[in-house]
Tab-separated table of C-alpha atoms and ligand atoms in Angstrom:
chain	number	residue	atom	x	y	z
A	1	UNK	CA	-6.219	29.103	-59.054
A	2	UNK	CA	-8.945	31.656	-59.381
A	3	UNK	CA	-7.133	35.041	-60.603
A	4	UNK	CA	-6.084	36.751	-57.069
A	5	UNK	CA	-8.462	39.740	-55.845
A	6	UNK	CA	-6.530	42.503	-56.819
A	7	UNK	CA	-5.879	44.810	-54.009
A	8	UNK	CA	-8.692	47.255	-53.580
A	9	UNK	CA	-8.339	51.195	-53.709
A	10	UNK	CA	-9.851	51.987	-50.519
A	11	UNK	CA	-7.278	49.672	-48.590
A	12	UNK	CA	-4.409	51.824	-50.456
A	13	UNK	CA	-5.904	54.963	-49.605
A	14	UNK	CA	-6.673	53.500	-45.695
A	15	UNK	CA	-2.934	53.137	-45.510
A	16	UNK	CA	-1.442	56.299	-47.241
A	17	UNK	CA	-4.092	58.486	-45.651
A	18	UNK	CA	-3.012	57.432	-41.836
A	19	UNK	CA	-0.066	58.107	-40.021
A	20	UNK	CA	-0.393	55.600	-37.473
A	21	UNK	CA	-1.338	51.763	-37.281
A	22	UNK	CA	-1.863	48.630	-34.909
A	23	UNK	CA	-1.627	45.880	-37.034
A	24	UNK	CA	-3.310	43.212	-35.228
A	25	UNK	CA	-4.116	39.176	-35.958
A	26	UNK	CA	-6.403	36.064	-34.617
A	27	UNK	CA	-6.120	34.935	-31.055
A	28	UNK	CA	-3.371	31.789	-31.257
A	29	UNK	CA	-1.781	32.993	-33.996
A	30	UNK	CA	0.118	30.802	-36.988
A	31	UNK	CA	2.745	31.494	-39.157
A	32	UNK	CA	0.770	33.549	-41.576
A	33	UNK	CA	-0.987	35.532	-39.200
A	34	UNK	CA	2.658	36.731	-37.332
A	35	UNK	CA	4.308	36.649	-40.764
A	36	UNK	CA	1.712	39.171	-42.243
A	37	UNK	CA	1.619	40.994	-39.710
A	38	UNK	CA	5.532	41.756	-39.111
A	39	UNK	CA	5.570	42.216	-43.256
A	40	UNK	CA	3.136	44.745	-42.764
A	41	UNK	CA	4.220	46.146	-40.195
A	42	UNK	CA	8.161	46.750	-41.446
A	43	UNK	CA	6.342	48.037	-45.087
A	44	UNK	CA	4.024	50.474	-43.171
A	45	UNK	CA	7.369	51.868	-41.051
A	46	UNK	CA	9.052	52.505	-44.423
A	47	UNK	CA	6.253	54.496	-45.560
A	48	UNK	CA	6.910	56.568	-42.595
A	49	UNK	CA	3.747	55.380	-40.751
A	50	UNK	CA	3.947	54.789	-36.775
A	51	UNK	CA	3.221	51.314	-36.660
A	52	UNK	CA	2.308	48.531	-33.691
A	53	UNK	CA	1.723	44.908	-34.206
A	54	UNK	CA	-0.782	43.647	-31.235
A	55	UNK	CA	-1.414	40.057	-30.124
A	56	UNK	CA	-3.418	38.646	-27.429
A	57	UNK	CA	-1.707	34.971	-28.341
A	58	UNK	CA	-0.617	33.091	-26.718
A	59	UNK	CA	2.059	32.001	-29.185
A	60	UNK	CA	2.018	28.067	-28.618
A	61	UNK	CA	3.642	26.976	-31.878
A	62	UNK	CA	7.689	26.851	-31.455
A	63	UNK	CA	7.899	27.930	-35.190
A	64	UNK	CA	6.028	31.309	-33.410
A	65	UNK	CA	7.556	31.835	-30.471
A	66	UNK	CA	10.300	33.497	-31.385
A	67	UNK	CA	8.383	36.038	-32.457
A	68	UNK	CA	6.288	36.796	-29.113
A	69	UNK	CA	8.105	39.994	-27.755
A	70	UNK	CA	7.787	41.637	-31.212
A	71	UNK	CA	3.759	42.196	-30.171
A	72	UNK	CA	2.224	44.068	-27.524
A	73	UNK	CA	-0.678	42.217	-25.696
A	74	UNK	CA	-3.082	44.934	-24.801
A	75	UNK	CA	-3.187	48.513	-26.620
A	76	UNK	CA	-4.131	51.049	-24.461
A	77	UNK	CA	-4.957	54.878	-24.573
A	78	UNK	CA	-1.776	56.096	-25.996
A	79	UNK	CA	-1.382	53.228	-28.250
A	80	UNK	CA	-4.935	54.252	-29.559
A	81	UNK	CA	-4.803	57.534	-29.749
A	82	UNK	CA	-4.970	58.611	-33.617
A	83	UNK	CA	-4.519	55.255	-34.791
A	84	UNK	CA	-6.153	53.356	-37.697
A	85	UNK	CA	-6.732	49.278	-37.478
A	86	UNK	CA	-5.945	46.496	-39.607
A	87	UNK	CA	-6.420	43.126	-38.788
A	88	UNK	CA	-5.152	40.022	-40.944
A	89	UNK	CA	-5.839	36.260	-40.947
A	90	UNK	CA	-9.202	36.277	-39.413
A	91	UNK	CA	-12.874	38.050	-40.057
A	92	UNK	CA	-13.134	40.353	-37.380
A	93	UNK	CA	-11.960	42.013	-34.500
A	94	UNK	CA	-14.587	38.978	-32.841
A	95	UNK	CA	-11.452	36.335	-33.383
A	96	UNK	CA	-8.803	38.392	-32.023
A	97	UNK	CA	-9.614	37.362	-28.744
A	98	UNK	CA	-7.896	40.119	-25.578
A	99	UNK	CA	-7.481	42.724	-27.919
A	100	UNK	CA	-10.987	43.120	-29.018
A	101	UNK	CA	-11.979	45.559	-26.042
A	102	UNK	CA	-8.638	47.258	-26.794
A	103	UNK	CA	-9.216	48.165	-30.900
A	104	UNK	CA	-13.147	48.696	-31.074
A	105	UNK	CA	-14.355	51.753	-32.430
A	106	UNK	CA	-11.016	52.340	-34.267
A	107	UNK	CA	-11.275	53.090	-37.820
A	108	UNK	CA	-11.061	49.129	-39.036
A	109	UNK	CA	-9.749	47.095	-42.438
A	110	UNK	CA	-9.510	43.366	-42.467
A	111	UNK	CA	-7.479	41.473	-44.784
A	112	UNK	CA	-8.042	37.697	-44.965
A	113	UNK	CA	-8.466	34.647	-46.856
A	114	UNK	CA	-11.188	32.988	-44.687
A	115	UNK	CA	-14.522	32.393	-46.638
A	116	UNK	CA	-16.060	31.728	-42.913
A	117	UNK	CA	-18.417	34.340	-44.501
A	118	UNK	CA	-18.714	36.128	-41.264
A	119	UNK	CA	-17.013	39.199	-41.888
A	120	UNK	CA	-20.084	41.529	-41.341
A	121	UNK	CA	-18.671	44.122	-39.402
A	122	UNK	CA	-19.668	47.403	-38.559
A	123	UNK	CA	-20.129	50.087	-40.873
A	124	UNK	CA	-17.251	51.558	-42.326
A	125	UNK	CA	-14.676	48.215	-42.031
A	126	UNK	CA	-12.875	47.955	-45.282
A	127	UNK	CA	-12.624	44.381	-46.391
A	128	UNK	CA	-9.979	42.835	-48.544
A	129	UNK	CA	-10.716	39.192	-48.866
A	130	UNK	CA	-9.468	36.534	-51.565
A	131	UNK	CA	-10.890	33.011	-50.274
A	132	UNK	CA	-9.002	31.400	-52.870
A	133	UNK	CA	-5.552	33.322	-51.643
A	134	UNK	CA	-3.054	30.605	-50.540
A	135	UNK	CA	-2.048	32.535	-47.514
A	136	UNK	CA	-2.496	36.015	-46.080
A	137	UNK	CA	0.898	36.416	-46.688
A	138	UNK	CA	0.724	36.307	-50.296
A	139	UNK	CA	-2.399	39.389	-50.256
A	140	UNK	CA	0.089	41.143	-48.255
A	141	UNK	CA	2.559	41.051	-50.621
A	142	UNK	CA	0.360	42.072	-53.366
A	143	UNK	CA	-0.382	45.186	-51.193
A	144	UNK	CA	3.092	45.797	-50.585
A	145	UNK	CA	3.846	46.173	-54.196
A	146	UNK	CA	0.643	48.179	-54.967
A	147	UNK	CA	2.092	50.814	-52.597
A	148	UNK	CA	4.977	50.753	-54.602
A	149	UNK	CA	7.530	48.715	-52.487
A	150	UNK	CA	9.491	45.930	-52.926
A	151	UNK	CA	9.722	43.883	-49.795
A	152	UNK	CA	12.858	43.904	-48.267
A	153	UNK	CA	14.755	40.497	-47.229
A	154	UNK	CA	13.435	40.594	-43.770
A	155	UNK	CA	9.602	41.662	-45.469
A	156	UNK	CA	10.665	38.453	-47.423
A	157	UNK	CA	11.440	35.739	-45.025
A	158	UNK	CA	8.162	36.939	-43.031
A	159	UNK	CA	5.707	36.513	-46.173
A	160	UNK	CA	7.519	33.090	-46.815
A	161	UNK	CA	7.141	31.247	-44.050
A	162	UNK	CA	3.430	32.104	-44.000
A	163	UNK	CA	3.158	31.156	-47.326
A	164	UNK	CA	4.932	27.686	-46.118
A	165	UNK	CA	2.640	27.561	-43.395
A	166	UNK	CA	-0.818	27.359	-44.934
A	167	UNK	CA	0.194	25.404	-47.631
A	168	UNK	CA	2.058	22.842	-45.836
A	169	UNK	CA	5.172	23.898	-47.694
A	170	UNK	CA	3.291	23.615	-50.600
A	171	UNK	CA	1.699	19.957	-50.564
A	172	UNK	CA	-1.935	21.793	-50.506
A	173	UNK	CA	-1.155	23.796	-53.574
A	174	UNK	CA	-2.802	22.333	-55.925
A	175	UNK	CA	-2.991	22.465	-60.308
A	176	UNK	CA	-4.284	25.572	-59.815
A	177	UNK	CA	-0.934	26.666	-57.966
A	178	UNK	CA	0.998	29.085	-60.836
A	179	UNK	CA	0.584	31.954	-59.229
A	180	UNK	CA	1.465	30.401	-55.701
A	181	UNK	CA	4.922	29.717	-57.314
A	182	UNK	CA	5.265	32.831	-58.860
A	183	UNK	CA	4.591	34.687	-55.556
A	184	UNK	CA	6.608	32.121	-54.196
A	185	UNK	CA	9.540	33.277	-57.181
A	186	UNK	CA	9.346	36.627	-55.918
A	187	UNK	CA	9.745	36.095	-52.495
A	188	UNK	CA	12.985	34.292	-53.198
A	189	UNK	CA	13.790	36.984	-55.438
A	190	UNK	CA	14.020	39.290	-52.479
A	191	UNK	CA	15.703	37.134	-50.604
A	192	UNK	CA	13.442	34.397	-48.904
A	193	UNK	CA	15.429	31.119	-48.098
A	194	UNK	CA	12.961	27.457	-48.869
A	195	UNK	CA	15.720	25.580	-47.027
A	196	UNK	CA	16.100	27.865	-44.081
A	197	UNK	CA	12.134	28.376	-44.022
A	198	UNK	CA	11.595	24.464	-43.932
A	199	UNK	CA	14.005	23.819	-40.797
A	200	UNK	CA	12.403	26.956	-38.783
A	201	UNK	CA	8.515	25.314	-39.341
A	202	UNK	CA	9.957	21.703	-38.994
A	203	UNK	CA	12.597	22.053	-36.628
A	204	UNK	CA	12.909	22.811	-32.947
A	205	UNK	CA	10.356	20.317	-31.446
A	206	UNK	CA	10.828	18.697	-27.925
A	207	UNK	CA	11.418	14.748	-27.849
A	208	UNK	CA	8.096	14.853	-25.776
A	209	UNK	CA	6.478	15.991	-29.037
A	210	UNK	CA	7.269	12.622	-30.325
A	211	UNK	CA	5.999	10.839	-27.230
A	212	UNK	CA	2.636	12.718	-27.355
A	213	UNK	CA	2.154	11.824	-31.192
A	214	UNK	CA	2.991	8.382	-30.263
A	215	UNK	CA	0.026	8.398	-27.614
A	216	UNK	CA	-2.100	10.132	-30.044
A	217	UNK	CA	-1.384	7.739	-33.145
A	218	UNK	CA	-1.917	4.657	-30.758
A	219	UNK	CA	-6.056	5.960	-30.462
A	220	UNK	CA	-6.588	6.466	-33.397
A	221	UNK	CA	-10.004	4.705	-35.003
A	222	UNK	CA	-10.720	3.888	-38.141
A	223	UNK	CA	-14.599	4.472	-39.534
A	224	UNK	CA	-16.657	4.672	-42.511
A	225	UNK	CA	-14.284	2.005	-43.721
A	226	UNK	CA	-11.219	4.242	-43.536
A	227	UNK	CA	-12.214	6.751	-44.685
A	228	UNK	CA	-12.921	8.877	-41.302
A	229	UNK	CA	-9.622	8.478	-38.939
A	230	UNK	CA	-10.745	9.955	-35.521
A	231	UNK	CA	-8.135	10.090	-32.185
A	232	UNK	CA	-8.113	12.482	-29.606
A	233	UNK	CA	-5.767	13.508	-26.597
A	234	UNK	CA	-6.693	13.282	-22.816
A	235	UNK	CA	-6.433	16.142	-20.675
A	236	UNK	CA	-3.542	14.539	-18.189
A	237	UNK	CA	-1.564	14.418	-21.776
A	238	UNK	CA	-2.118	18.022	-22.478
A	239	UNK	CA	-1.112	18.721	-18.687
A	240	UNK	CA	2.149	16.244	-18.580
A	241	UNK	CA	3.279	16.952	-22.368
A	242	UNK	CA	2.094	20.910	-22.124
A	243	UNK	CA	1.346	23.358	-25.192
A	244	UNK	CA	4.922	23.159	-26.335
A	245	UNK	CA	4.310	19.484	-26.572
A	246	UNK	CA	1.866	19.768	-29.474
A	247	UNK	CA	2.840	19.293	-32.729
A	248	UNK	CA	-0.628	18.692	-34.436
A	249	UNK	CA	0.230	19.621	-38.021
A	250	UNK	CA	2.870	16.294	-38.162
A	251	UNK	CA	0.147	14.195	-36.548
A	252	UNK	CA	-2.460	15.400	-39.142
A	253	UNK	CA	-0.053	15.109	-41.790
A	254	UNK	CA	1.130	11.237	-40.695
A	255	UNK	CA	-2.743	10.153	-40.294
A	256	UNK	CA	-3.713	11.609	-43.588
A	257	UNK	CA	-0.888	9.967	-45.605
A	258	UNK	CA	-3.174	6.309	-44.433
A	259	UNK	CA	-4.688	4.956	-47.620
A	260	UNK	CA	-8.148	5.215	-48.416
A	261	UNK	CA	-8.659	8.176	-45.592
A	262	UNK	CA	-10.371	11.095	-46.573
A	263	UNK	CA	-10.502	13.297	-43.431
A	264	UNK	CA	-8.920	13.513	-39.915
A	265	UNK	CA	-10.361	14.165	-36.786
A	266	UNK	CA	-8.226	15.056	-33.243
A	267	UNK	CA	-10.248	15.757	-30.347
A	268	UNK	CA	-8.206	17.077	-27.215
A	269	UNK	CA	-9.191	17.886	-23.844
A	270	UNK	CA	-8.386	21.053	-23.086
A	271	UNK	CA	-9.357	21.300	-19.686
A	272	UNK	CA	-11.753	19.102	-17.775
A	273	UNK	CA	-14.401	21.014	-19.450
A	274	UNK	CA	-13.765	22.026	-23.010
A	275	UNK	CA	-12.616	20.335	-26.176
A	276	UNK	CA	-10.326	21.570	-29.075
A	277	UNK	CA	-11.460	19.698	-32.283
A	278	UNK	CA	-9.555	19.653	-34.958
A	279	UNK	CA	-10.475	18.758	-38.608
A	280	UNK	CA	-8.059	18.129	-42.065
A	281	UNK	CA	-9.600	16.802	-44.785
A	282	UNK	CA	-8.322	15.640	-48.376
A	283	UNK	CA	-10.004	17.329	-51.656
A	284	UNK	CA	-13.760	16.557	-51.664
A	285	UNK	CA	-15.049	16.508	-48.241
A	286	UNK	CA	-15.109	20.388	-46.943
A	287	UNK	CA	-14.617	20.104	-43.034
A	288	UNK	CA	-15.217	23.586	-42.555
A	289	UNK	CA	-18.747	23.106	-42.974
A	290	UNK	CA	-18.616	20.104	-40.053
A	291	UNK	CA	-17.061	22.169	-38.521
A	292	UNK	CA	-19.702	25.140	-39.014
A	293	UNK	CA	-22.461	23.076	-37.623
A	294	UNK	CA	-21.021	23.386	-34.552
A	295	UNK	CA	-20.042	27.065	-34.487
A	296	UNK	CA	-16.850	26.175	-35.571
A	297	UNK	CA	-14.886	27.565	-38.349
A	298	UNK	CA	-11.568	26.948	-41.046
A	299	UNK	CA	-11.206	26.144	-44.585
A	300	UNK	CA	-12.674	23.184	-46.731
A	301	UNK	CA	-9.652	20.926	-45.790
A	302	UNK	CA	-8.620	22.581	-42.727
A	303	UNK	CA	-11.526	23.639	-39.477
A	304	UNK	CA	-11.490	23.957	-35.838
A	305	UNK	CA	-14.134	23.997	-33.103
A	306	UNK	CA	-13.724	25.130	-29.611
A	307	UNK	CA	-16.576	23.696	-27.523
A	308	UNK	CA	-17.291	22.836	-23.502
A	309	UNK	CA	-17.748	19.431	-23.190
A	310	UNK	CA	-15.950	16.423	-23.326
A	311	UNK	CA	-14.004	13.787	-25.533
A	312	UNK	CA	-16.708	11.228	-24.933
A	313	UNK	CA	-19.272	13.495	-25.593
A	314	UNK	CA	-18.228	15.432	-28.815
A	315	UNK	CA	-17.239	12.230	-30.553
A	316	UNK	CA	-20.877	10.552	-31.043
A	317	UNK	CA	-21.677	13.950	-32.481
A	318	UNK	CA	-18.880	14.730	-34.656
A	319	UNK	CA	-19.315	10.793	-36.061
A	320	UNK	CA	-23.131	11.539	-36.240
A	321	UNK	CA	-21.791	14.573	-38.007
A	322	UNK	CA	-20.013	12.253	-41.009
A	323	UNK	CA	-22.520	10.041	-41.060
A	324	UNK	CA	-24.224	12.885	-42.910
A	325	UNK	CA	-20.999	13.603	-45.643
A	326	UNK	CA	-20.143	9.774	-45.979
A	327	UNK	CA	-23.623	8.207	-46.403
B	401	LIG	MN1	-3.904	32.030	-42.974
């Protein structure tokens, strides 16, 4: 792995010069965006610094949920008042969807591992960004110890499961992974628990999980000779199964273990008008920059798009779209 971006000095002083902070995250938030920002969060407090995590959500993943009533929905005056903003797992105060309105023109740093390479922000926004970090969690807990903490077990458990998150409990960490596993080492260290960590992001799903998958997996087409799997999921599915019925990252992970296939496409229906597209890719091809083409935005193996328009519609384009990487 690249060496991580150390922490910089102006993020340090952000923190030790304020007294208060909403620590806020991306719209439909993961496991590293909630587990950042609760680490944070509990470091700040220790420090002695007021300190609110914000959400607009909604929290859709049942790893999440459980989580939900930790974050308040939409700061308002006396939240604001005197307070500083920092806002993890995404570019910009653009992807945290509600809450946008609520922390403009608050002084602003962003901490994130995106290399969307739209973080222009207005002037003044401190920006600590590793593309190459694993998970936000991970620059978090670099932070934490440049303050001078150690993170507690709780601090721990948070910065784990993020860290599990993005990397797929580490499947996506590749040769370049050392320091991954030593973060990983220290997180354990203070108290993180793999096994406990594992059943929390893999556990809990609803039978009609399964059933959806099942629907899913049956419409699934091969192209490019296998190398391009593309399904998608009707909008009476996502009505009858509901949000707590998705389990994408299994059906990602079951399509992408086919042989020969180098990147996955799901296309859902959101409502009668709007698709959620959803891109994982293996190694070479970078899906984030399908993705881009569209407006959309992720990592090189992992991208989403949010567009009006339908399943029919989007996937000439998005097939179009691989013609260009495959050919
Ligand atoms: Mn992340």
């Amino acid at each position: 792995m690249a060496k991580p971006v150390p922490v910089p000095a102006e993020i340090i002083d952000f923190i030790k010069t304020g007294s208060k902070f909403l620590v806020a995250g991306h719209k439909e938030p993961d496991g590293d965006c909630v587990g950042s920002q609760l680490a944070l969060a509990s470091a700040l407090r220790r420090l002695g610094k007021e300190t609110i995590p914000c959400s607009a959500g909604p929290f859709k993943r049942t790893e999440i949920m459980p989580y939900a009533a930790l974050f308040i929905a939409a700061p308002g005056e006396k939240e604001r008042e005197g307070a500083r903003v920092i806002v993890t797992d995404c570019s910009g105060l653009h992807r945290t969807g509600d809450l946008e309105p609520c922390l403009k023109g608050l002084p602003l740093a962003l901490i994130d591992h995106h290399a969307t390479g739209d973080h222009l922000s207005e002037e003044g926004t401190l920006i600590f960004l590793d593309p190459h970090a694993p998970s936000v969690t991970f620059m978090i807990l670099a932070l934490i110890e440049a303050l001078g903490l150690t993170p507690t077990h709780e601090e721990a458990d948070f910065l784990f499961f993020g860290l599990c998150t993005d990397t797929g409990f580490f499947r996506h960490v590749d040769s370049r992974g050392a320091e991954t596993f030593a973060y990983a080492g220290r997180l354990i260290q203070a108290g993180a628990n793999p096994k406990k960590t594992f059943q929390a992001i893999n556990g809990g799903k609803s039978l009609n999980s399964r059933r959806l998958m099942s629907l899913v997996l049956s419409r699934a087409e091969e192209h490019f000779e296998g190398r391009l799997i593309l399904s998608s999921e009707e909008y009476e599915e996502t009505q009858r199964f509901g949000l707590e019925g998705r389990d994408s990252d299994m059906i990602y992970q079951l399509l992408q273990s086919v042989a020969g296939v180098e990147a996955v496409v799901v296309i859902r229906q959101e409502d009668p008008g709007k698709c959620a597209i959803g891109f994982r890719s293996r190694d070479r091809v970078d899906v984030s920059a399908v993705a881009a083409s569209f407006g959309g935005g992720g990592h090189k193996n992992a991208a989403g798009l949010a567009v009006p328009g339908t399943i029919a519609e989007w996937k000439p384009k998005i097939l179009a779209a691989f013609e260009r990487v495959f050919c």
